[in-house]
Amino acid sequence: MLFTIQKDKLLHAISIIERVVGKKESLPVLSCVLLEGGKDFSVRATNLESGIQVVIPMEIKEKGMIAVPVVVFHQTLKSIIGEKVVLKVEGGNLLIESKGSKTLIKAIPHNEFPPLPNIESKNGVDISRYSLLSALQSVVYAASPSMIRPELGSVFISIHKERILCVATDSFRLAEKSIQQKNPTEAEFLIPLKHVTELIHILERTPDEKVTLVSEESQFVLRGQGVEFTSRITDAQFPNYKEILPKVFSTEATLLKSDFSEMLRKARVFSGSEQRVGLHVYPKKKVFDATAQSAAIGEMSDSIDAALTGDDVDINFNIGYLADGLSSIESDSITLGFSGPGRPLVIRGASDQSFTYLVMPLNR
């Protein structure tokens, strides 16, 4: 293998794949990147459950393939001053040459590198890269960090003829983001949380305006220009969450998101380790209050302006759960829909109905 490449292009490729590189000490090859010079130059990484390939179109002088530890390779590239680097195989190892620099990195036999899944299906759905990234970021925090219940430790993607839904829940709160677009096919699949974070990392660094989603049996693929990411799909059934979404509300409050966020920020200080906040909504008295207290710190009671309708309600929530969903709401005003004591709260943007956030109350 022998060719010359722009250092920045190579560093960018490494920045895209670095989250996917495995860390199993029992399989050292998983901590490597596979560099291949063929028709073009490609960089690959896998952790056995997900894999990625980045292709950089260029002229290859001598074809070849080599696997080297990603950490050593990345640090070496960052330390190089020159704008271009020459990569070549010498004595079975990787030689990197640049202006005033020469580095030899010990390689691992590339035939030990696991092959990436090859999914030929063309039944994919094209989607705006930014829309997919925004949707995943809007819901990923609501997934459970545990895989004890794999359906809760994943993000659910549901592709319909007129929209794409991204949904996550840990049973205490639920976030749903809708992307309105026409699709040629329908599909539903679950992506494990750790692979969703890899996917977000990739989407943040991929310049493509559009990407393609493909699901087939146990695998999910994201394709972009020069980038292909593959992940296993969770073998589980996502909860029928539509059943727990309230259809009507006994109490509704419309208020500024910034006011509510600031109220929760102050309540967090006074709530102590319990992180409990009480919301007290009295429409007839035009009162929207929040209270929090801690024996070690003190107590607070704040009111904010809100347009209120319905019945009086006193209900407690975890502050973090309430606050987590606010950054995913794009409108300045929000609507809080209460369905009664002990029942879930639904938060939506007053001018943006594409995002729905449900939070379960705390027991008294």
CSV table of C-alpha atoms in Angstrom, one decimal:
chain,number,residue,atom,x,y,z
A,1,MET,CA,0.0,0.0,0.0
A,2,LEU,CA,1.4,3.4,-1.0
A,3,PHE,CA,-0.4,6.8,-1.4
A,4,THR,CA,-0.3,10.4,-0.4
A,5,ILE,CA,-3.3,12.0,1.4
A,6,GLN,CA,-4.2,15.3,3.0
A,7,LYS,CA,-3.8,15.0,6.7
A,8,ASP,CA,-7.0,16.9,7.5
A,9,LYS,CA,-9.1,14.5,5.4
A,10,LEU,CA,-7.6,11.5,7.3
A,11,LEU,CA,-8.1,13.2,10.6
A,12,HIS,CA,-11.7,13.9,9.7
A,13,ALA,CA,-12.3,10.3,8.8
A,14,ILE,CA,-10.8,9.2,12.1
A,15,SER,CA,-13.0,11.7,14.0
A,16,ILE,CA,-16.1,10.1,12.4
A,17,ILE,CA,-15.3,6.5,13.3
A,18,GLU,CA,-13.6,6.8,16.7
A,19,ARG,CA,-16.7,6.2,18.7
A,20,VAL,CA,-17.2,2.8,17.0
A,21,VAL,CA,-13.8,1.4,17.7
A,22,GLY,CA,-14.0,-1.5,20.1
A,23,LYS,CA,-12.3,-1.6,23.5
A,24,LYS,CA,-12.2,-5.4,24.2
A,25,GLU,CA,-8.7,-6.2,25.4
A,26,SER,CA,-9.3,-9.9,24.6
A,27,LEU,CA,-9.5,-8.9,20.9
A,28,PRO,CA,-6.8,-6.3,20.2
A,29,VAL,CA,-7.8,-6.1,16.6
A,30,LEU,CA,-11.1,-4.3,17.7
A,31,SER,CA,-9.0,-1.4,19.0
A,32,CYS,CA,-7.6,-0.9,15.5
A,33,VAL,CA,-8.7,0.8,12.3
A,34,LEU,CA,-8.4,-1.1,9.0
A,35,LEU,CA,-6.9,1.1,6.3
A,36,GLU,CA,-7.4,-0.1,2.8
A,37,GLY,CA,-6.1,1.3,-0.5
A,38,GLY,CA,-8.0,-0.1,-3.4
A,39,LYS,CA,-10.1,1.7,-6.0
A,40,ASP,CA,-10.3,4.4,-3.3
A,41,PHE,CA,-9.0,4.8,0.2
A,42,SER,CA,-11.2,3.5,3.1
A,43,VAL,CA,-11.0,3.5,6.9
A,44,ARG,CA,-13.0,0.9,8.8
A,45,ALA,CA,-13.8,0.2,12.5
A,46,THR,CA,-16.1,-2.2,14.4
A,47,ASN,CA,-16.9,-3.3,17.9
A,48,LEU,CA,-18.7,-6.4,16.7
A,49,GLU,CA,-22.2,-4.9,17.4
A,50,SER,CA,-21.7,-1.9,15.1
A,51,GLY,CA,-19.4,-1.0,12.3
A,52,ILE,CA,-18.5,1.9,10.1
A,53,GLN,CA,-16.6,2.6,6.9
A,54,VAL,CA,-15.5,6.0,5.6
A,55,VAL,CA,-14.3,6.2,1.9
A,56,ILE,CA,-12.1,9.0,0.6
A,57,PRO,CA,-11.9,9.1,-3.2
A,58,MET,CA,-8.3,9.3,-4.3
A,59,GLU,CA,-5.6,7.7,-6.5
A,60,ILE,CA,-3.8,4.8,-5.0
A,61,LYS,CA,-0.3,4.1,-6.2
A,62,GLU,CA,0.0,0.6,-4.7
A,63,LYS,CA,-3.0,-1.3,-3.3
A,64,GLY,CA,-2.9,-2.8,0.1
A,65,MET,CA,-4.5,-3.2,3.5
A,66,ILE,CA,-3.3,-2.8,7.1
A,67,ALA,CA,-4.7,-2.7,10.7
A,68,VAL,CA,-3.2,-0.4,13.3
A,69,PRO,CA,-4.2,0.7,16.8
A,70,VAL,CA,-6.5,3.8,16.4
A,71,VAL,CA,-5.2,5.7,19.4
A,72,VAL,CA,-1.6,5.5,18.2
A,73,PHE,CA,-2.6,6.3,14.6
A,74,HIS,CA,-4.7,9.3,15.7
A,75,GLN,CA,-2.1,10.8,18.0
A,76,THR,CA,0.6,10.4,15.4
A,77,LEU,CA,-1.5,12.2,12.8
A,78,LYS,CA,-2.3,15.1,15.2
A,79,SER,CA,1.4,15.6,16.0
A,80,ILE,CA,2.4,15.9,12.3
A,81,ILE,CA,3.0,19.4,11.1
A,82,GLY,CA,2.9,18.9,7.3
A,83,GLU,CA,-0.4,19.2,5.4
A,84,LYS,CA,0.1,15.9,3.5
A,85,VAL,CA,1.2,12.4,4.7
A,86,VAL,CA,2.5,9.4,2.8
A,87,LEU,CA,1.1,6.0,4.0
A,88,LYS,CA,2.9,2.8,3.0
A,89,VAL,CA,3.4,-0.7,4.3
A,90,GLU,CA,6.9,-1.5,5.2
A,91,GLY,CA,7.9,-4.9,6.7
A,92,GLY,CA,4.2,-5.6,7.5
A,93,ASN,CA,3.9,-2.4,9.5
A,94,LEU,CA,2.6,1.1,8.7
A,95,LEU,CA,5.1,3.8,7.8
A,96,ILE,CA,3.8,7.4,8.0
A,97,GLU,CA,6.0,10.1,6.4
A,98,SER,CA,5.4,13.8,6.3
A,99,LYS,CA,7.4,17.0,6.3
A,100,GLY,CA,10.3,16.4,8.7
A,101,SER,CA,8.5,13.4,10.2
A,102,LYS,CA,8.8,9.6,9.9
A,103,THR,CA,6.8,7.2,12.1
A,104,LEU,CA,6.5,3.4,12.1
A,105,ILE,CA,3.4,1.9,13.7
A,106,LYS,CA,3.3,-1.8,14.5
A,107,ALA,CA,0.4,-3.5,12.8
A,108,ILE,CA,-1.9,-6.4,13.7
A,109,PRO,CA,-2.6,-9.0,11.0
A,110,HIS,CA,-5.5,-7.5,9.0
A,111,ASN,CA,-7.0,-10.9,8.3
A,112,GLU,CA,-8.1,-10.9,12.0
A,113,PHE,CA,-10.3,-7.8,11.4
A,114,PRO,CA,-14.0,-8.8,11.5
A,115,PRO,CA,-15.8,-8.2,8.2
A,116,LEU,CA,-18.5,-5.5,8.2
A,117,PRO,CA,-22.1,-6.6,7.4
A,118,ASN,CA,-23.0,-6.3,3.7
A,119,ILE,CA,-26.6,-5.1,3.3
A,120,GLU,CA,-27.5,-4.8,-0.4
A,121,SER,CA,-31.2,-3.8,0.2
A,122,LYS,CA,-32.2,-0.7,-1.7
A,123,ASN,CA,-35.5,-0.3,0.3
A,124,GLY,CA,-34.2,2.7,2.1
A,125,VAL,CA,-35.7,6.0,3.1
A,126,ASP,CA,-33.9,9.3,2.3
A,127,ILE,CA,-34.0,11.9,5.1
A,128,SER,CA,-32.4,15.2,5.9
A,129,ARG,CA,-29.3,14.6,7.9
A,130,TYR,CA,-30.1,17.6,10.2
A,131,SER,CA,-33.7,16.4,10.7
A,132,LEU,CA,-32.6,12.9,11.8
A,133,LEU,CA,-29.8,14.3,14.0
A,134,SER,CA,-32.3,16.7,15.6
A,135,ALA,CA,-34.9,14.0,16.1
A,136,LEU,CA,-32.4,11.6,17.8
A,137,GLN,CA,-31.0,14.4,20.0
A,138,SER,CA,-34.6,15.3,21.0
A,139,VAL,CA,-35.4,11.8,22.4
A,140,VAL,CA,-32.1,10.0,23.3
A,141,TYR,CA,-31.9,11.2,26.9
A,142,ALA,CA,-35.3,9.5,27.6
A,143,ALA,CA,-34.0,6.0,26.9
A,144,SER,CA,-32.9,3.8,29.8
A,145,PRO,CA,-29.1,3.4,30.3
A,146,SER,CA,-29.8,-0.2,31.3
A,147,MET,CA,-30.4,-3.1,28.9
A,148,ILE,CA,-32.3,-5.2,31.5
A,149,ARG,CA,-35.4,-4.3,29.4
A,150,PRO,CA,-33.8,-3.9,26.0
A,151,GLU,CA,-36.9,-2.2,24.5
A,152,LEU,CA,-36.4,0.6,27.0
A,153,GLY,CA,-32.6,0.8,26.5
A,154,SER,CA,-33.2,1.6,22.8
A,155,VAL,CA,-34.6,4.3,20.5
A,156,PHE,CA,-37.7,3.3,18.5
A,157,ILE,CA,-37.8,4.5,14.9
A,158,SER,CA,-41.1,4.1,13.1
A,159,ILE,CA,-41.3,5.0,9.4
A,160,HIS,CA,-44.8,5.7,8.0
A,161,LYS,CA,-46.0,6.9,4.6
A,162,GLU,CA,-46.3,10.5,5.8
A,163,ARG,CA,-43.8,10.8,8.7
A,164,ILE,CA,-40.9,9.3,10.6
A,165,LEU,CA,-41.2,9.0,14.4
A,166,CYS,CA,-38.3,8.8,16.9
A,167,VAL,CA,-39.4,7.7,20.4
A,168,ALA,CA,-37.6,6.7,23.6
A,169,THR,CA,-38.8,5.9,27.1
A,170,ASP,CA,-37.4,4.6,30.4
A,171,SER,CA,-41.0,4.2,31.8
A,172,PHE,CA,-40.6,7.4,33.9
A,173,ARG,CA,-40.8,9.7,30.9
A,174,LEU,CA,-41.3,9.5,27.2
A,175,ALA,CA,-40.1,11.7,24.3
A,176,GLU,CA,-41.5,11.5,20.8
A,177,LYS,CA,-40.2,13.6,17.8
A,178,SER,CA,-42.1,13.6,14.5
A,179,ILE,CA,-40.5,14.3,11.1
A,180,GLN,CA,-43.1,15.1,8.4
A,181,GLN,CA,-42.1,13.7,5.0
A,182,LYS,CA,-43.4,11.3,2.4
A,183,ASN,CA,-41.7,7.9,2.4
A,184,PRO,CA,-41.7,5.1,-0.2
A,185,THR,CA,-41.8,2.3,2.4
A,186,GLU,CA,-42.8,1.6,6.0
A,187,ALA,CA,-40.6,0.0,8.7
A,188,GLU,CA,-40.2,-0.1,12.5
A,189,PHE,CA,-37.0,-1.0,14.4
A,190,LEU,CA,-35.2,-0.4,17.7
A,191,ILE,CA,-31.6,0.8,17.8
A,192,PRO,CA,-29.7,0.2,21.1
A,193,LEU,CA,-28.9,3.4,23.0
A,194,LYS,CA,-25.1,3.0,22.8
A,195,HIS,CA,-25.4,2.7,19.0
A,196,VAL,CA,-27.7,5.8,18.9
A,197,THR,CA,-25.0,7.8,20.6
A,198,GLU,CA,-22.5,6.5,17.9
A,199,LEU,CA,-25.0,7.5,15.2
A,200,ILE,CA,-25.4,11.0,16.6
A,201,HIS,CA,-21.6,11.4,16.7
A,202,ILE,CA,-21.4,10.4,13.1
A,203,LEU,CA,-24.3,12.6,12.0
A,204,GLU,CA,-22.7,15.6,13.7
A,205,ARG,CA,-19.5,15.1,11.6
A,206,THR,CA,-20.9,14.1,8.3
A,207,PRO,CA,-21.4,17.1,5.8
A,208,ASP,CA,-24.1,15.4,3.7
A,209,GLU,CA,-27.4,17.2,3.4
A,210,LYS,CA,-29.3,13.9,3.0
A,211,VAL,CA,-28.7,10.4,4.3
A,212,THR,CA,-30.4,7.0,3.7
A,213,LEU,CA,-31.9,4.7,6.4
A,214,VAL,CA,-32.2,1.0,5.6
A,215,SER,CA,-33.4,-1.8,8.0
A,216,GLU,CA,-33.2,-5.5,7.2
A,217,GLU,CA,-33.9,-8.3,9.6
A,218,SER,CA,-31.4,-7.8,12.5
A,219,GLN,CA,-29.4,-4.9,11.0
A,220,PHE,CA,-29.8,-1.2,10.5
A,221,VAL,CA,-27.7,0.9,8.0
A,222,LEU,CA,-27.2,4.6,7.7
A,223,ARG,CA,-25.6,5.6,4.3
A,224,GLY,CA,-24.2,8.9,3.4
A,225,GLN,CA,-21.7,10.1,0.8
A,226,GLY,CA,-18.6,8.1,1.6
A,227,VAL,CA,-20.0,6.9,5.0
A,228,GLU,CA,-21.8,3.7,5.9
A,229,PHE,CA,-22.7,2.9,9.5
A,230,THR,CA,-24.2,-0.5,10.5
A,231,SER,CA,-25.7,-1.4,13.8
A,232,ARG,CA,-27.6,-4.4,15.2
A,233,ILE,CA,-31.3,-4.0,15.9
A,234,THR,CA,-32.7,-4.7,19.3
A,235,ASP,CA,-34.8,-7.9,19.3
A,236,ALA,CA,-37.7,-6.7,21.4
A,237,GLN,CA,-41.1,-5.1,21.1
A,238,PHE,CA,-41.4,-1.4,21.9
A,239,PRO,CA,-44.3,-0.5,24.3
A,240,ASN,CA,-47.6,0.6,22.8
A,241,TYR,CA,-47.0,4.1,24.2
A,242,LYS,CA,-50.0,5.6,22.4
A,243,GLU,CA,-52.2,3.9,25.0
A,244,ILE,CA,-50.7,5.9,27.9
A,245,LEU,CA,-50.8,9.3,26.1
A,246,PRO,CA,-53.8,11.2,27.5
A,247,LYS,CA,-56.4,12.1,25.0
A,248,VAL,CA,-57.9,14.9,27.1
A,249,PHE,CA,-56.6,17.0,29.9
A,250,SER,CA,-58.4,18.1,33.0
A,251,THR,CA,-56.0,21.1,33.4
A,252,GLU,CA,-53.9,23.0,30.9
A,253,ALA,CA,-51.3,25.7,31.4
A,254,THR,CA,-49.6,27.8,28.7
A,255,LEU,CA,-46.4,29.7,29.8
A,256,LEU,CA,-43.0,30.8,28.6
A,257,LYS,CA,-40.5,28.0,28.4
A,258,SER,CA,-37.8,30.3,29.8
A,259,ASP,CA,-39.9,31.1,32.9
A,260,PHE,CA,-40.6,27.4,33.6
A,261,SER,CA,-37.0,26.5,33.1
A,262,GLU,CA,-35.8,29.2,35.5
A,263,MET,CA,-38.4,28.0,38.1
A,264,LEU,CA,-37.1,24.5,37.9
A,265,ARG,CA,-33.5,25.7,38.1
A,266,LYS,CA,-34.3,27.4,41.4
A,267,ALA,CA,-36.3,24.4,42.7
A,268,ARG,CA,-33.4,22.1,42.0
A,269,VAL,CA,-31.3,24.1,44.5
A,270,PHE,CA,-33.9,23.7,47.3
A,271,SER,CA,-35.0,20.1,46.6
A,272,GLY,CA,-31.9,18.4,48.0
A,273,SER,CA,-31.2,14.8,47.0
A,274,GLU,CA,-34.9,14.0,46.4
A,275,GLN,CA,-35.1,16.4,43.4
A,276,ARG,CA,-38.8,16.7,44.0
A,277,VAL,CA,-40.8,19.7,42.9
A,278,GLY,CA,-44.5,20.3,43.6
A,279,LEU,CA,-46.6,22.0,40.9
A,280,HIS,CA,-49.8,23.7,42.1
A,281,VAL,CA,-52.1,24.9,39.4
A,282,TYR,CA,-55.3,26.8,40.4
A,283,PRO,CA,-57.0,28.1,37.2
A,284,LYS,CA,-59.8,30.0,39.0
A,285,LYS,CA,-57.3,31.9,41.2
A,286,LYS,CA,-54.9,32.3,38.2
A,287,VAL,CA,-52.1,30.7,40.2
A,288,PHE,CA,-49.2,28.5,38.8
A,289,ASP,CA,-46.8,27.7,41.7
A,290,ALA,CA,-43.8,25.5,42.2
A,291,THR,CA,-42.6,24.4,45.6
A,292,ALA,CA,-39.5,22.6,46.8
A,293,GLN,CA,-37.9,22.0,50.2
A,294,SER,CA,-35.0,20.3,51.9
A,295,ALA,CA,-34.4,20.0,55.6
A,296,ALA,CA,-30.7,20.8,55.0
A,297,ILE,CA,-31.2,23.8,52.7
A,298,GLY,CA,-34.6,25.4,53.1
A,299,GLU,CA,-37.6,25.8,51.0
A,300,MET,CA,-38.9,27.9,48.0
A,301,SER,CA,-42.3,28.8,46.5
A,302,ASP,CA,-42.3,30.7,43.2
A,303,SER,CA,-45.2,31.8,40.9
A,304,ILE,CA,-45.0,32.5,37.2
A,305,ASP,CA,-47.5,34.0,34.7
A,306,ALA,CA,-49.5,31.4,32.8
A,307,ALA,CA,-52.8,31.1,30.9
A,308,LEU,CA,-54.7,28.4,32.8
A,309,THR,CA,-57.9,26.4,32.2
A,310,GLY,CA,-59.5,23.4,34.0
A,311,ASP,CA,-59.5,22.0,37.5
A,312,ASP,CA,-57.1,22.7,40.4
A,313,VAL,CA,-54.3,20.2,40.6
A,314,ASP,CA,-51.4,19.6,43.1
A,315,ILE,CA,-48.8,17.1,41.7
A,316,ASN,CA,-45.2,16.2,42.3
A,317,PHE,CA,-42.5,15.5,39.7
A,318,ASN,CA,-38.8,14.7,39.5
A,319,ILE,CA,-37.1,18.0,38.5
A,320,GLY,CA,-34.6,16.4,36.2
A,321,TYR,CA,-37.3,14.6,34.2
A,322,LEU,CA,-39.3,17.8,33.7
A,323,ALA,CA,-36.2,19.8,32.7
A,324,ASP,CA,-34.7,17.3,30.3
A,325,GLY,CA,-37.3,17.7,27.6
A,326,LEU,CA,-37.4,21.5,27.5
A,327,SER,CA,-34.4,21.9,25.3
A,328,SER,CA,-36.1,19.7,22.6
A,329,ILE,CA,-39.0,22.2,22.3
A,330,GLU,CA,-38.3,24.8,19.7
A,331,SER,CA,-41.1,27.3,20.5
A,332,ASP,CA,-40.8,30.0,23.2
A,333,SER,CA,-44.1,29.1,24.8
A,334,ILE,CA,-45.1,25.6,26.1
A,335,THR,CA,-48.3,23.9,27.0
A,336,LEU,CA,-48.5,21.6,30.0
A,337,GLY,CA,-51.4,19.2,29.9
A,338,PHE,CA,-52.4,17.7,33.3
A,339,SER,CA,-54.7,14.6,33.3
A,340,GLY,CA,-55.3,14.6,37.0
A,341,PRO,CA,-53.6,13.5,40.2
A,342,GLY,CA,-51.3,10.5,39.8
A,343,ARG,CA,-51.6,10.8,36.0
A,344,PRO,CA,-48.9,11.7,33.5
A,345,LEU,CA,-48.1,15.3,32.4
A,346,VAL,CA,-47.7,16.1,28.7
A,347,ILE,CA,-45.5,19.0,27.6
A,348,ARG,CA,-45.6,20.3,24.0
A,349,GLY,CA,-44.5,23.5,22.3
A,350,ALA,CA,-47.3,26.0,21.9
A,351,SER,CA,-46.4,26.6,18.2
A,352,ASP,CA,-44.6,23.3,17.4
A,353,GLN,CA,-46.6,20.1,17.8
A,354,SER,CA,-43.8,17.9,16.3
A,355,PHE,CA,-42.4,17.1,19.8
A,356,THR,CA,-44.3,15.4,22.7
A,357,TYR,CA,-42.8,14.9,26.1
A,358,LEU,CA,-44.6,12.8,28.8
A,359,VAL,CA,-43.5,12.7,32.4
A,360,MET,CA,-44.9,10.4,35.1
A,361,PRO,CA,-45.6,12.0,38.5
A,362,LEU,CA,-43.9,11.0,41.8
A,363,ASN,CA,-45.8,9.2,44.5
A,364,ARG,CA,-46.5,11.3,47.5
